[in-house]
CSV table of C-alpha atoms in Angstrom, one decimal:
chain,number,residue,atom,x,y,z
A,1,MET,CA,11.6,-6.3,-11.5
A,2,ARG,CA,14.7,-5.8,-9.7
A,3,ALA,CA,15.3,-5.8,-5.8
A,4,ASP,CA,16.3,-2.3,-5.4
A,5,ALA,CA,13.3,-1.2,-7.9
A,6,THR,CA,11.1,-3.3,-5.6
A,7,ARG,CA,12.6,-1.6,-2.3
A,8,ASN,CA,12.1,1.9,-4.0
A,9,LEU,CA,8.4,1.1,-5.0
A,10,GLU,CA,7.6,-0.1,-1.5
A,11,ARG,CA,9.2,2.9,-0.1
A,12,VAL,CA,7.2,5.4,-2.0
A,13,LEU,CA,4.1,3.3,-1.6
A,14,SER,CA,4.1,3.2,2.3
A,15,THR,CA,5.3,6.8,2.4
A,16,GLY,CA,2.8,8.0,0.3
A,17,ALA,CA,0.0,6.4,2.5
A,18,ARG,CA,1.6,8.0,5.7
A,19,MET,CA,1.8,11.5,3.7
A,20,LEU,CA,-1.5,11.4,2.0
A,21,ALA,CA,-3.1,10.3,5.5
A,22,ASP,CA,-1.5,13.4,6.8
A,23,ASP,CA,-2.2,15.7,3.9
A,24,PRO,CA,-4.3,14.4,1.0
A,25,SER,CA,-2.8,17.0,-1.3
A,26,VAL,CA,0.6,16.2,-0.7
A,27,THR,CA,2.6,16.3,-3.9
A,28,VAL,CA,4.4,13.5,-5.8
A,29,ALA,CA,7.6,15.7,-5.3
A,30,ALA,CA,7.3,15.4,-1.5
A,31,ILE,CA,6.4,11.8,-1.2
A,32,ALA,CA,9.4,11.1,-3.5
A,33,ALA,CA,11.7,13.1,-1.2
A,34,ALA,CA,10.5,11.5,1.7
A,35,ALA,CA,11.1,8.0,0.4
A,36,GLY,CA,14.6,9.0,-0.4
A,37,VAL,CA,13.8,8.8,-4.3
A,38,ASP,CA,14.0,11.0,-7.4
A,39,ARG,CA,10.4,12.3,-8.4
A,40,ARG,CA,11.3,11.2,-11.9
A,41,THR,CA,11.9,7.8,-10.5
A,42,VAL,CA,8.3,8.0,-9.3
A,43,TYR,CA,7.1,9.6,-12.7
A,44,ARG,CA,8.7,6.8,-14.5
A,45,ARG,CA,6.5,4.5,-12.6
A,46,PHE,CA,3.4,6.4,-12.5
A,47,ALA,CA,2.2,8.6,-14.7
A,48,SER,CA,0.3,11.3,-12.7
A,49,ARG,CA,-0.2,11.8,-9.0
A,50,GLU,CA,-3.9,10.1,-9.5
A,51,ASP,CA,-2.2,6.6,-10.3
A,52,LEU,CA,0.3,7.1,-7.5
A,53,MET,CA,-2.5,7.5,-5.3
A,54,ALA,CA,-4.6,4.4,-6.9
A,55,ALA,CA,-1.3,2.4,-6.3
A,56,VAL,CA,-1.1,3.5,-2.8
A,57,TYR,CA,-4.8,2.4,-2.1
A,58,ALA,CA,-4.2,-0.8,-4.2
A,59,ALA,CA,-1.4,-1.8,-1.8
A,60,ARG,CA,-3.7,-1.4,0.9
A,61,TYR,CA,-6.4,-3.5,-0.4
A,62,ASP,CA,-3.8,-6.0,-1.2
A,63,ALA,CA,-2.6,-6.1,2.4
A,64,VAL,CA,-6.3,-6.4,3.4
A,65,GLU,CA,-6.9,-9.4,1.4
A,66,GLU,CA,-3.8,-10.9,2.9
A,67,VAL,CA,-5.5,-10.5,6.4
A,68,ILE,CA,-8.8,-11.9,5.3
A,69,LYS,CA,-7.1,-14.8,3.8
A,70,ALA,CA,-4.5,-15.6,6.7
A,71,ALA,CA,-7.6,-15.2,9.1
A,72,ARG,CA,-9.3,-17.8,7.2
A,73,LEU,CA,-12.7,-16.0,8.2
A,74,HIS,CA,-14.9,-18.9,6.7
A,75,GLU,CA,-12.9,-21.8,8.4
A,76,ALA,CA,-11.1,-21.3,11.5
A,77,PRO,CA,-13.0,-21.2,14.7
A,78,VAL,CA,-14.5,-17.7,14.9
A,79,ALA,CA,-13.2,-16.4,18.1
A,80,VAL,CA,-9.8,-17.2,16.4
A,81,ALA,CA,-10.8,-15.8,13.0
A,82,LEU,CA,-12.1,-12.6,14.7
A,83,HIS,CA,-8.5,-12.1,16.9
A,84,LEU,CA,-6.5,-12.9,13.7
A,85,TYR,CA,-8.6,-10.6,11.5
A,86,VAL,CA,-8.6,-7.5,14.1
A,87,GLU,CA,-4.7,-8.1,14.6
A,88,GLY,CA,-4.2,-8.1,11.0
A,89,ILE,CA,-6.0,-4.9,10.2
A,90,ILE,CA,-4.6,-2.9,13.0
A,91,ALA,CA,-1.4,-3.9,11.4
A,92,VAL,CA,-2.4,-3.0,7.8
A,93,ASN,CA,-4.0,0.5,9.5
A,94,ARG,CA,-0.6,1.3,10.9
A,95,LYS,CA,1.3,0.6,7.6
A,96,TRP,CA,-1.4,1.6,5.1
A,97,PRO,CA,-3.2,4.6,7.2
A,98,VAL,CA,-4.9,6.4,4.0
A,99,GLU,CA,-8.6,6.5,4.2
A,100,THR,CA,-9.5,4.4,1.2
A,101,SER,CA,-13.2,6.0,1.1
A,102,ARG,CA,-11.6,8.9,-1.2
A,103,MET,CA,-10.8,6.8,-4.1
A,104,LEU,CA,-14.4,5.4,-4.3
A,105,ARG,CA,-15.1,6.8,-7.9
A,106,GLU,CA,-12.3,4.6,-9.0
A,107,VAL,CA,-14.5,1.6,-10.2
A,108,THR,CA,-11.9,-1.2,-9.7
A,109,LEU,CA,-11.2,0.0,-6.3
A,110,ARG,CA,-14.5,0.4,-5.5
A,111,GLU,CA,-15.6,-3.2,-6.3
A,112,ARG,CA,-12.5,-4.5,-4.4
A,113,ARG,CA,-13.5,-2.5,-1.6
A,114,ARG,CA,-17.2,-3.9,-1.7
A,115,ARG,CA,-15.9,-7.4,-2.0
A,116,LEU,CA,-13.8,-7.3,1.0
A,117,ILE,CA,-16.7,-5.5,3.1
A,118,ASP,CA,-19.1,-8.6,1.9
A,119,ASP,CA,-16.3,-11.2,3.0
A,120,VAL,CA,-16.0,-9.6,6.1
A,121,ASP,CA,-19.9,-9.3,6.6
A,122,ALA,CA,-20.5,-12.7,6.0
A,123,PHE,CA,-18.0,-13.6,8.7
A,124,LEU,CA,-19.9,-11.5,11.0
A,125,ARG,CA,-23.2,-13.4,10.2
A,126,ARG,CA,-21.3,-16.6,11.2
A,127,ALA,CA,-20.1,-15.2,14.0
A,128,THR,CA,-23.5,-14.3,15.1
A,129,ASP,CA,-24.9,-17.7,14.0
A,130,GLU,CA,-22.2,-19.4,16.0
A,131,GLY,CA,-23.2,-17.4,19.0
A,132,LEU,CA,-19.9,-15.3,19.4
A,133,LEU,CA,-21.8,-12.0,18.7
A,134,ARG,CA,-25.2,-11.0,20.0
A,135,SER,CA,-28.1,-11.7,17.6
A,136,ASP,CA,-30.3,-8.9,19.2
A,137,LEU,CA,-28.4,-6.1,17.8
A,138,PRO,CA,-29.7,-4.1,14.7
A,139,PRO,CA,-28.6,-5.5,11.5
A,140,GLY,CA,-25.0,-4.2,10.6
A,141,TRP,CA,-24.2,-2.8,13.8
A,142,VAL,CA,-21.1,-4.8,14.6
A,143,ALA,CA,-20.0,-4.0,10.9
A,144,THR,CA,-20.4,-0.2,12.0
A,145,VAL,CA,-18.5,-0.2,14.9
A,146,LEU,CA,-15.7,-2.8,14.3
A,147,PRO,CA,-14.0,-0.6,11.9
A,148,PRO,CA,-13.5,2.4,14.0
A,149,LEU,CA,-12.5,0.7,17.1
A,150,MET,CA,-9.3,-0.8,14.7
A,151,GLU,CA,-8.6,2.4,13.4
A,152,GLN,CA,-8.3,4.0,16.8
A,153,ALA,CA,-6.6,1.0,18.5
A,154,ALA,CA,-4.0,1.4,15.5
A,155,GLU,CA,-3.8,5.0,16.2
A,156,GLU,CA,-4.0,5.2,19.9
A,157,LEU,CA,-2.5,2.3,21.2
A,158,SER,CA,0.8,2.5,19.0
A,159,GLU,CA,2.7,1.6,22.1
A,160,LEU,CA,1.1,-2.0,22.0
A,161,SER,CA,2.0,-4.7,19.3
A,162,ALA,CA,-1.1,-5.5,17.0
A,163,ALA,CA,-1.4,-8.5,18.8
A,164,GLN,CA,-1.9,-6.6,22.1
A,165,ALA,CA,-4.2,-3.8,20.5
A,166,ALA,CA,-6.4,-6.9,18.9
A,167,ASP,CA,-7.0,-7.8,22.6
A,168,VAL,CA,-8.1,-4.9,23.4
A,169,VAL,CA,-10.3,-4.4,20.5
A,170,VAL,CA,-11.9,-7.8,20.7
A,171,ASP,CA,-12.5,-7.7,24.4
A,172,THR,CA,-14.2,-4.2,23.9
A,173,LEU,CA,-16.6,-5.6,21.1
A,174,LEU,CA,-17.5,-8.8,22.9
A,175,ARG,CA,-17.6,-7.3,26.3
A,176,GLY,CA,-18.2,-3.8,26.0
A,177,VAL,CA,-17.0,-1.0,28.3
A,178,GLY,CA,-19.3,-0.9,31.3
A,179,VAL,CA,-18.6,-2.5,34.6
A,180,PRO,CA,-20.2,-6.1,34.7
A,181,ARG,CA,-23.4,-6.1,37.0
A,182,ALA,CA,-23.2,-8.1,40.4
A,183,ARG,CA,-25.4,-11.0,40.0
């Protein structure tokens, strides 16, 4: 693919992600216009609106896979891996703000999402086994509260870098929001 075509595709996908996050019924023409390309250019690449949406969601999953790989969830020290993962996901949430559960009827994306969740769940079990996370919490609790923390950090802490927002999320996850009791 030519460099300009690659840039156009990236613009269409990232613009589509932002616009779909704001309005799931946004048209291909509106996405194309906002991305600065002709809608025919988009339709040459994507046969339908659904194909474009699937490509946006796939691009988000590509980014999440890169974060998981870079965080080295299975081999890095758990505290380091946790911070790298949270920082990376905050960055992904900022660039690709679409809610992926909307595409769960698409089998390939659903299976891909399941693999990513399984990978993070295995890491969270490792973090618990190694003593970073409490073992007395209900099963799956950390996996339930961590994604909304990262989503909120991406949106509500936009003045912070992804690394700084990750500091807030990790501190909240590990220490909570209550004032420590005097001993």
